[in-house]
Coordinates of C-alpha atoms and ligand atoms in Angstrom, one line a residue:
X1 CA 103.8 76.0 102.7
X2 CA 101.3 76.3 99.7
X3 CA 103.1 77.1 96.4
X4 CA 100.7 78.8 93.8
X5 CA 101.0 78.6 90.2
X6 CA 100.7 81.5 87.6
X7 CA 99.6 84.3 89.7
X8 CA 99.5 87.9 89.4
X9 CA 102.5 89.8 91.1
X10 CA 100.7 93.2 91.2
X11 CA 99.9 92.9 95.1
X12 CA 103.6 92.5 95.6
X13 CA 105.3 95.4 93.9
X14 CA 104.7 98.8 94.8
X15 CA 104.7 99.8 91.3
X16 CA 101.6 97.9 90.6
X17 CA 102.6 96.4 87.8
X18 CA 100.5 93.4 86.7
X19 CA 102.9 91.0 85.4
X20 CA 102.9 87.1 86.3
X21 CA 104.9 84.6 88.3
X22 CA 105.0 81.1 87.2
X23 CA 105.4 79.8 90.8
X24 CA 104.7 81.9 94.0
X25 CA 105.0 81.1 97.9
X26 CA 105.7 82.6 101.0
X27 CA 108.5 81.4 103.3
X28 CA 108.8 81.9 107.1
X29 CA 111.8 79.7 108.3
X30 CA 115.0 78.3 107.2
X31 CA 113.3 75.0 106.9
X32 CA 110.6 76.4 104.6
X33 CA 113.3 77.9 102.7
X34 CA 115.1 74.4 102.2
X35 CA 112.0 72.9 101.1
X36 CA 111.4 75.7 98.7
X37 CA 114.7 74.8 97.0
X38 CA 113.9 71.0 97.0
X39 CA 110.7 71.7 94.9
X40 CA 112.8 74.2 93.0
X41 CA 115.5 71.4 92.0
X42 CA 112.4 68.8 91.4
X43 CA 110.7 71.0 88.8
X44 CA 114.2 72.1 87.1
X45 CA 113.7 75.6 87.8
X46 CA 116.5 78.1 86.8
X47 CA 115.9 81.3 88.5
X48 CA 114.2 83.0 91.7
X49 CA 113.0 86.3 92.3
X50 CA 113.3 87.0 96.4
X51 CA 110.4 89.6 97.3
X52 CA 110.6 91.5 100.3
X53 CA 108.1 94.5 100.2
X54 CA 108.7 94.7 96.4
X55 CA 109.3 98.5 96.6
X56 CA 112.4 98.8 94.4
X57 CA 111.7 96.7 91.6
X58 CA 110.2 97.0 88.2
X59 CA 108.5 94.3 86.7
X60 CA 109.2 94.6 82.9
X61 CA 107.7 90.7 81.9
X62 CA 106.4 88.0 83.4
X63 CA 108.8 85.8 85.8
X64 CA 109.1 82.4 84.4
X65 CA 110.8 80.7 87.8
X66 CA 110.1 80.8 91.4
X67 CA 109.1 83.9 93.6
X68 CA 109.3 83.6 96.9
X69 CA 108.4 86.3 99.4
X70 CA 110.4 86.4 102.8
X71 CA 108.1 86.5 105.6
X72 CA 110.9 85.6 108.3
X73 CA 110.0 87.9 110.9
X74 CA 111.2 88.5 114.9
X75 CA 113.2 91.2 116.3
X76 CA 115.8 90.6 119.3
X77 CA 118.6 91.9 121.4
X78 CA 121.4 89.4 121.0
X79 CA 124.2 91.6 122.7
X80 CA 124.9 94.6 124.5
X81 CA 127.9 96.5 125.9
X82 CA 128.7 100.0 127.3
X83 CA 127.6 101.9 124.1
X84 CA 125.8 99.7 121.9
X85 CA 123.2 97.4 121.8
X86 CA 123.0 94.6 118.7
X87 CA 119.6 93.9 117.6
X88 CA 118.9 91.2 115.0
X89 CA 116.1 91.2 113.0
X90 CA 114.2 88.6 110.6
X91 CA 115.0 89.5 106.7
X92 CA 111.1 89.6 106.5
X93 CA 110.3 92.2 109.1
X94 CA 108.8 95.6 107.7
X95 CA 111.6 98.0 107.9
X96 CA 109.7 101.0 109.4
X97 CA 108.3 98.5 111.9
X98 CA 111.7 97.9 112.8
X99 CA 112.7 101.2 113.2
X100 CA 109.6 102.1 115.3
X101 CA 110.9 99.3 117.5
X102 CA 114.1 101.0 118.0
X103 CA 112.6 104.3 118.6
X104 CA 110.6 103.0 121.3
X105 CA 113.5 101.5 122.9
X106 CA 115.2 104.3 122.4
X107 CA 117.9 102.6 120.4
X108 CA 119.6 105.2 118.1
X109 CA 120.9 105.3 114.7
X110 CA 117.7 104.6 112.2
X111 CA 115.7 107.4 113.3
X112 CA 116.8 109.3 109.8
X113 CA 115.8 106.1 107.9
X114 CA 112.0 106.2 109.2
X115 CA 109.2 105.5 106.6
X116 CA 111.6 103.9 104.0
X117 CA 109.3 101.2 102.7
X118 CA 110.3 97.5 102.4
X119 CA 112.0 94.8 104.3
X120 CA 114.8 94.7 106.9
X121 CA 116.4 91.7 104.5
X122 CA 116.5 94.3 101.4
X123 CA 118.1 97.2 103.6
X124 CA 121.8 95.9 103.0
X125 CA 120.9 95.1 99.3
X126 CA 121.3 98.8 98.1
X127 CA 122.7 99.9 101.4
X128 CA 119.5 102.1 102.1
X129 CA 119.7 105.8 102.8
X130 CA 118.2 109.1 103.5
X131 CA 118.8 112.2 105.2
X132 CA 122.5 111.7 105.8
X133 CA 122.5 108.3 107.1
X134 CA 123.1 105.1 105.4
X135 CA 122.6 101.4 106.5
X136 CA 126.4 100.7 106.5
X137 CA 126.5 103.1 109.4
X138 CA 124.4 101.0 111.6
X139 CA 125.1 97.7 109.9
X140 CA 126.8 94.8 111.8
X141 CA 126.4 91.6 110.1
X142 CA 124.0 89.4 108.0
X143 CA 123.1 85.8 107.6
X144 CA 122.3 84.9 103.9
X145 CA 121.4 81.1 102.5
X146 CA 123.7 80.4 99.7
X147 CA 121.7 79.0 97.1
X148 CA 124.5 77.1 95.3
X149 CA 126.0 75.4 98.4
X150 CA 122.4 75.4 100.3
X151 CA 123.9 76.5 103.6
X152 CA 124.2 79.7 105.7
X153 CA 126.9 82.3 105.5
X154 CA 127.7 85.4 108.0
X155 CA 128.6 88.4 106.1
X156 CA 130.2 91.3 108.1
X157 CA 130.0 95.1 107.2
X158 CA 133.2 94.9 105.0
X159 CA 132.2 91.5 103.2
X160 CA 129.2 93.7 102.0
X161 CA 131.2 96.2 100.1
X162 CA 128.6 98.9 100.9
X163 CA 128.8 102.0 98.6
X164 CA 126.2 104.5 97.7
X165 CA 122.9 102.5 96.9
X166 CA 125.4 99.3 96.3
X167 CA 126.5 96.1 97.6
X168 CA 128.0 93.0 97.0
X169 CA 124.3 91.6 96.6
X170 CA 123.7 93.9 93.5
X171 CA 127.1 93.1 92.1
X172 CA 129.2 89.8 92.2
X173 CA 126.8 87.9 94.4
X174 CA 123.8 89.1 92.7
X175 CA 121.0 86.3 93.0
X176 CA 123.3 84.0 94.6
X177 CA 122.2 84.5 98.4
X178 CA 118.9 85.1 99.9
X179 CA 119.3 87.1 103.3
X180 CA 117.6 85.8 106.1
X181 CA 118.6 87.9 109.0
X182 CA 120.4 91.4 109.6
X183 CA 122.1 92.6 113.0
X184 CA 122.2 96.2 113.6
X185 CA 124.4 97.9 115.8
X186 CA 122.6 100.8 117.4
X187 CA 123.7 103.5 119.9
X188 CA 122.5 103.8 123.4
X189 CA 123.7 107.5 123.5
X190 CA 122.1 109.2 120.4
X191 CA 124.4 111.2 118.1
X192 CA 121.9 113.4 116.2
X193 CA 122.6 113.8 112.6
X194 CA 120.6 116.9 111.4
X195 CA 123.1 117.7 108.8
X196 CA 120.4 117.3 106.0
X197 CA 119.1 120.9 106.0
X198 CA 115.4 120.2 105.6
X199 CA 115.6 118.4 109.0
X200 CA 116.7 121.4 111.2
X201 CA 113.9 123.3 109.4
X202 CA 111.1 120.9 110.2
X203 CA 112.2 120.3 113.7
X204 CA 112.0 124.1 114.2
X205 CA 108.4 124.1 112.2
X206 CA 107.4 121.4 114.8
X207 CA 108.6 123.5 117.7
X208 CA 111.1 120.9 119.1
X209 CA 113.0 122.4 121.8
X210 CA 114.8 119.3 122.7
X211 CA 116.1 116.4 120.2
X212 CA 115.5 112.7 120.7
X213 CA 115.2 110.0 118.3
X214 CA 111.1 110.2 118.2
X215 CA 111.6 114.1 117.4
X216 CA 113.8 113.2 114.4
X217 CA 111.8 110.1 113.1
X218 CA 108.8 112.8 113.1
X219 CA 110.6 115.3 111.1
X220 CA 111.7 112.6 108.5
X221 CA 108.2 111.2 108.2
X222 CA 106.7 114.8 107.8
X223 CA 109.5 115.7 105.1
X224 CA 108.8 112.7 103.3
X225 CA 105.2 112.6 103.3
X226 CA 105.1 116.3 101.8
X227 CA 107.3 115.1 98.7
X228 CA 107.2 111.3 98.2
X229 CA 104.1 109.7 96.6
X230 CA 102.5 106.8 98.8
X231 CA 102.8 103.6 96.7
X232 CA 99.3 102.9 98.2
X233 CA 97.8 105.7 96.2
X234 CA 100.2 105.8 93.3
X235 CA 102.4 103.4 92.0
X236 CA 106.0 104.0 92.4
X237 CA 109.9 102.7 93.6
X238 CA 111.1 105.7 95.1
X239 CA 113.9 107.4 93.1
X240 CA 114.2 105.6 89.9
X241 CA 117.8 106.7 89.3
X242 CA 120.7 107.3 91.5
X243 CA 122.4 110.8 91.8
X244 CA 125.1 110.9 89.6
X245 CA 128.8 111.4 90.6
X246 CA 131.0 113.4 88.4
X247 CA 134.2 115.1 88.4
X248 CA 134.9 118.5 90.0
X249 CA 136.0 120.1 86.8
X250 CA 133.0 118.8 85.1
X251 CA 130.6 120.3 87.6
X252 CA 133.0 123.6 87.4
X253 CA 132.1 123.6 83.7
X254 CA 128.3 122.7 84.1
X255 CA 128.2 125.8 86.6
X256 CA 129.3 128.2 84.1
X257 CA 126.2 127.3 82.0
X258 CA 123.6 126.4 84.4
X259 CA 124.4 128.4 87.5
X260 CA 121.6 127.1 89.6
X261 CA 122.9 123.2 89.1
X262 CA 122.5 121.4 92.5
X263 CA 125.7 119.4 93.5
X264 CA 127.2 118.4 96.7
X265 CA 131.1 118.1 97.1
X266 CA 131.8 114.5 98.3
X267 CA 135.5 114.5 98.3
X268 CA 138.4 116.9 96.8
X269 CA 137.8 115.3 93.5
X270 CA 133.8 114.4 93.1
X271 CA 130.5 116.3 93.3
X272 CA 127.2 114.2 93.5
X273 CA 124.3 115.8 91.5
X274 CA 120.8 116.1 92.4
X275 CA 119.5 114.2 89.5
X276 CA 115.9 115.5 90.2
X277 CA 117.0 118.8 89.4
X278 CA 118.5 117.6 86.1
X279 CA 115.3 116.0 85.1
X280 CA 113.2 118.8 86.0
X281 CA 115.4 121.3 83.9
X282 CA 114.6 118.8 81.0
X283 CA 111.0 119.4 81.4
X284 CA 109.7 116.1 82.7
X285 CA 108.4 116.9 86.0
X286 CA 104.8 116.2 86.1
X287 CA 104.9 114.7 82.6
X288 CA 102.5 111.8 81.9
X289 CA 102.2 109.6 79.0
X290 CA 99.4 107.1 79.2
X291 CA 99.9 105.8 82.5
X292 CA 103.3 106.1 82.9
X293 CA 104.6 109.7 84.5
X294 CA 107.3 111.6 86.4
X295 CA 106.0 112.8 89.9
X296 CA 104.9 116.3 89.8
X297 CA 106.4 116.9 93.4
X298 CA 109.6 115.0 92.9
X299 CA 111.1 114.4 89.2
X300 CA 113.4 111.7 90.6
X301 CA 110.4 109.5 90.9
X302 CA 108.4 107.5 88.2
X303 CA 104.9 106.7 89.0
X304 CA 102.4 104.2 87.4
X305 CA 99.0 106.1 87.4
X306 CA 97.1 102.9 87.1
X307 CA 97.6 100.9 84.1
X308 CA 101.1 101.4 82.9
X309 CA 103.2 97.9 82.2
X310 CA 107.0 97.8 82.9
X311 CA 108.1 98.3 79.7
X312 CA 106.1 101.9 79.8
X313 CA 107.9 103.0 82.8
X314 CA 111.2 101.6 81.5
X315 CA 110.8 103.2 78.0
X316 CA 109.8 106.6 79.9
X317 CA 113.3 106.0 82.1
X318 CA 115.1 105.6 78.8
X319 CA 113.9 109.1 77.2
X320 CA 114.7 110.7 80.5
X321 CA 117.9 109.4 80.3
X322 CA 118.8 110.5 77.1
X323 CA 117.6 113.9 77.5
X324 CA 119.8 114.4 80.4
X325 CA 122.7 113.1 78.7
X326 CA 122.0 115.4 75.7
X327 CA 121.6 118.6 78.0
X328 CA 124.0 118.1 80.6
X329 CA 126.3 115.1 79.1
X330 CA 125.6 113.4 82.2
X331 CA 124.6 109.6 82.4
X332 CA 121.9 108.7 84.8
X333 CA 121.8 105.0 86.3
X334 CA 118.7 103.2 87.4
X335 CA 118.4 102.6 90.9
X336 CA 115.6 100.3 90.7
X337 CA 116.1 97.0 89.9
X338 CA 114.9 96.0 86.6
X339 CA 113.3 92.4 86.2
Ligands
FAD401 P1 112.2 94.5 97.4 O1 111.5 95.5 96.2 O2 111.3 93.2 97.4 O3 113.6 94.0 96.7 C1 114.7 94.6 96.3 C2 115.5 93.8 95.8 O4 116.3 93.2 96.7 C3 115.1 92.5 94.5 O5 116.3 92.6 93.8 C4 115.3 91.4 95.6 O6 115.2 90.3 94.7 C5 116.2 91.7 96.5 N1 115.8 91.1 97.7 C6 114.8 91.6 98.4 N2 114.7 91.0 99.8 C7 116.0 89.9 99.8 C8 116.4 89.0 100.5 N3 116.0 88.6 101.8 N4 117.5 88.6 100.2 C9 117.8 88.8 98.7 N5 117.6 89.5 98.0 C10 116.6 89.9 98.6 N6 115.4 103.5 99.2 C11 116.4 104.2 99.6 O7 117.5 103.9 100.0 N7 116.1 105.4 100.6 C12 114.6 106.0 100.5 O8 114.9 107.1 101.2 C13 114.0 105.4 99.8 N8 112.5 105.8 99.7 C14 111.7 105.2 99.2 C15 110.3 105.7 99.0 C16 109.0 105.2 98.4 C17 107.9 105.8 98.4 C18 109.5 103.9 97.8 C19 108.3 103.2 97.0 C20 110.6 103.5 97.8 C21 111.9 104.2 98.7 N9 113.1 103.5 98.6 C22 114.1 103.8 99.1 C23 113.2 102.1 97.8 C24 113.1 101.0 98.8 O9 112.1 101.2 99.8 C25 114.4 100.4 99.5 O10 115.2 100.0 98.4 C26 113.9 99.0 100.1 O11 115.2 98.4 100.7 C27 113.3 98.0 99.3 O12 112.8 96.6 100.3 P2 112.0 95.8 99.7 O13 111.7 94.8 100.7 O14 110.8 96.5 99.2 O15 112.7 95.1 98.4
EPU402 N1 115.3 118.8 93.2 C1 114.6 119.4 92.1 N2 113.6 118.9 91.6 C2 113.0 117.6 92.0 C3 113.8 116.8 92.9 C4 114.7 117.5 93.5 O1 115.4 120.3 91.8 O2 112.1 117.5 91.4 C5 116.6 119.1 93.7 C6 116.4 120.0 94.9 O3 117.1 121.1 94.8 C7 116.6 119.4 96.2 C8 117.6 118.5 95.7 O4 117.4 118.1 94.3 O5 117.0 120.2 97.2 C9 117.5 117.0 96.5 O6 116.2 116.5 96.7 P1 115.9 115.6 98.2 O7 116.3 116.2 99.2 O8 114.3 115.5 97.4 O9 116.9 114.3 97.5 P2 117.1 113.5 96.5 O10 118.3 113.4 96.1 O11 116.2 113.6 95.1 C10 117.9 111.5 97.6 C11 117.7 110.0 97.9 C12 116.5 109.7 98.3 C13 116.3 110.1 99.8 C14 116.4 111.8 99.9 C15 116.6 112.2 101.1 C16 118.7 109.0 96.0 C17 118.9 108.4 94.6 N3 117.9 109.4 96.3 O12 116.8 112.0 96.8 O13 116.1 108.1 98.2 O14 115.1 109.8 100.3 O15 117.8 111.7 99.1 O16 118.0 111.7 101.7 O17 119.7 108.9 96.5 C18 115.2 106.3 97.2 O18 116.3 106.1 97.0 O19 114.1 105.5 96.6 C19 114.8 107.7 97.8 C20 113.8 108.2 97.9

């Protein structure tokens, strides 16, 4: 294991932000991870940044600690019963590669989550979700290295306290655990989820006669490619903000003033608003200041046209939050992890 000093983290975050990391390394096994913490203690370091694909972070400053990229790869079936197959994947596996493996094997459950950038290990961090499915729907358990106790702990679905773009790892256990593997419970017989309107339309456009996990995956890929910017072309971290949840009464009041406001009822009392619509209505869609901007096809995505730094993007996000709050009295919360 080679530890580099003072390197640029630009290749390791999809925003393409040029911040430095004091120490940087990759690790491929638990042994290497333990070795890393021996180094960490010996050098009296006090903070660690664990990276997967770097597709959900915004670096606003140099990182004066240890940056470690998880490359623990492997995919194996560990258990099987009548209805389900349990697949364990190393945290460093590329998420979409794992989805493609499932599709090839005809294991159902993750096809709606096709083409989400990043690693298996980060998938429980914010309970990744798209097109009507969240990781909590297929999550069985994970193993994580307890940085303080220096041992592996197993977390069940319940232990993770999943919620919309949330888990214990973003809250009470923030920076306390390193996820080393995740086991998913997949279905042998598919229950297709085409509840997200655009999927049905796309399947029709594709001329699909019979549903399959492969067809749904392709439909999702087509939709995503039509509106989300490719980080290889333009720096971004997907949705910068969460879609906010407000009380039904507040939604009804807003509807009187803004008849086209986009909201989805999530229960009897609450409505989830499309933050992209709110941001677009405030005039930000396609906005650019220097190299920081708001994407022209999806206002929820902030972009780096080349040489923006983390503060430029962060300041733009604050301006957007302020204007949405002023116009709609709705508070936007950042979804991306600000470092
Ligand atoms: P990183 O950015 O490397 O890390 C994210 C956070 O998790 C950091 O705090 C990091 O320290 C921590 N972390 C990472 N790995 C570990 C580990 N093994 N142990 C402990 N902590 C860890 N997200 C969605 O939910 N739905 C989408 O539809 C979606 N679409 C996107 C589209 C684009 C174009 C982009 C760029 C991003 C999108 N995202 C989406 C966000 C992102 O892909 C996910 O959040 C993804 O899970 C991040 O994975 P990563 O490996 O890149 O995480
Ligand atoms: N909209 C606008 N203008 C915009 C963008 C969106 O009016 O510029 C409105 C449209 O009415 C549209 C609605 O918002 O119908 C919803 O848009 P979209 O289907 O693109 O989804 P989203 O709510 O903007 C969420 C997730 C995405 C996920 C998609 C698909 C969050 C924060 N974002 O976006 O996740 O891929 O749904 O399920 O929940 C991510 O987390 O990084 C991410 C990309």
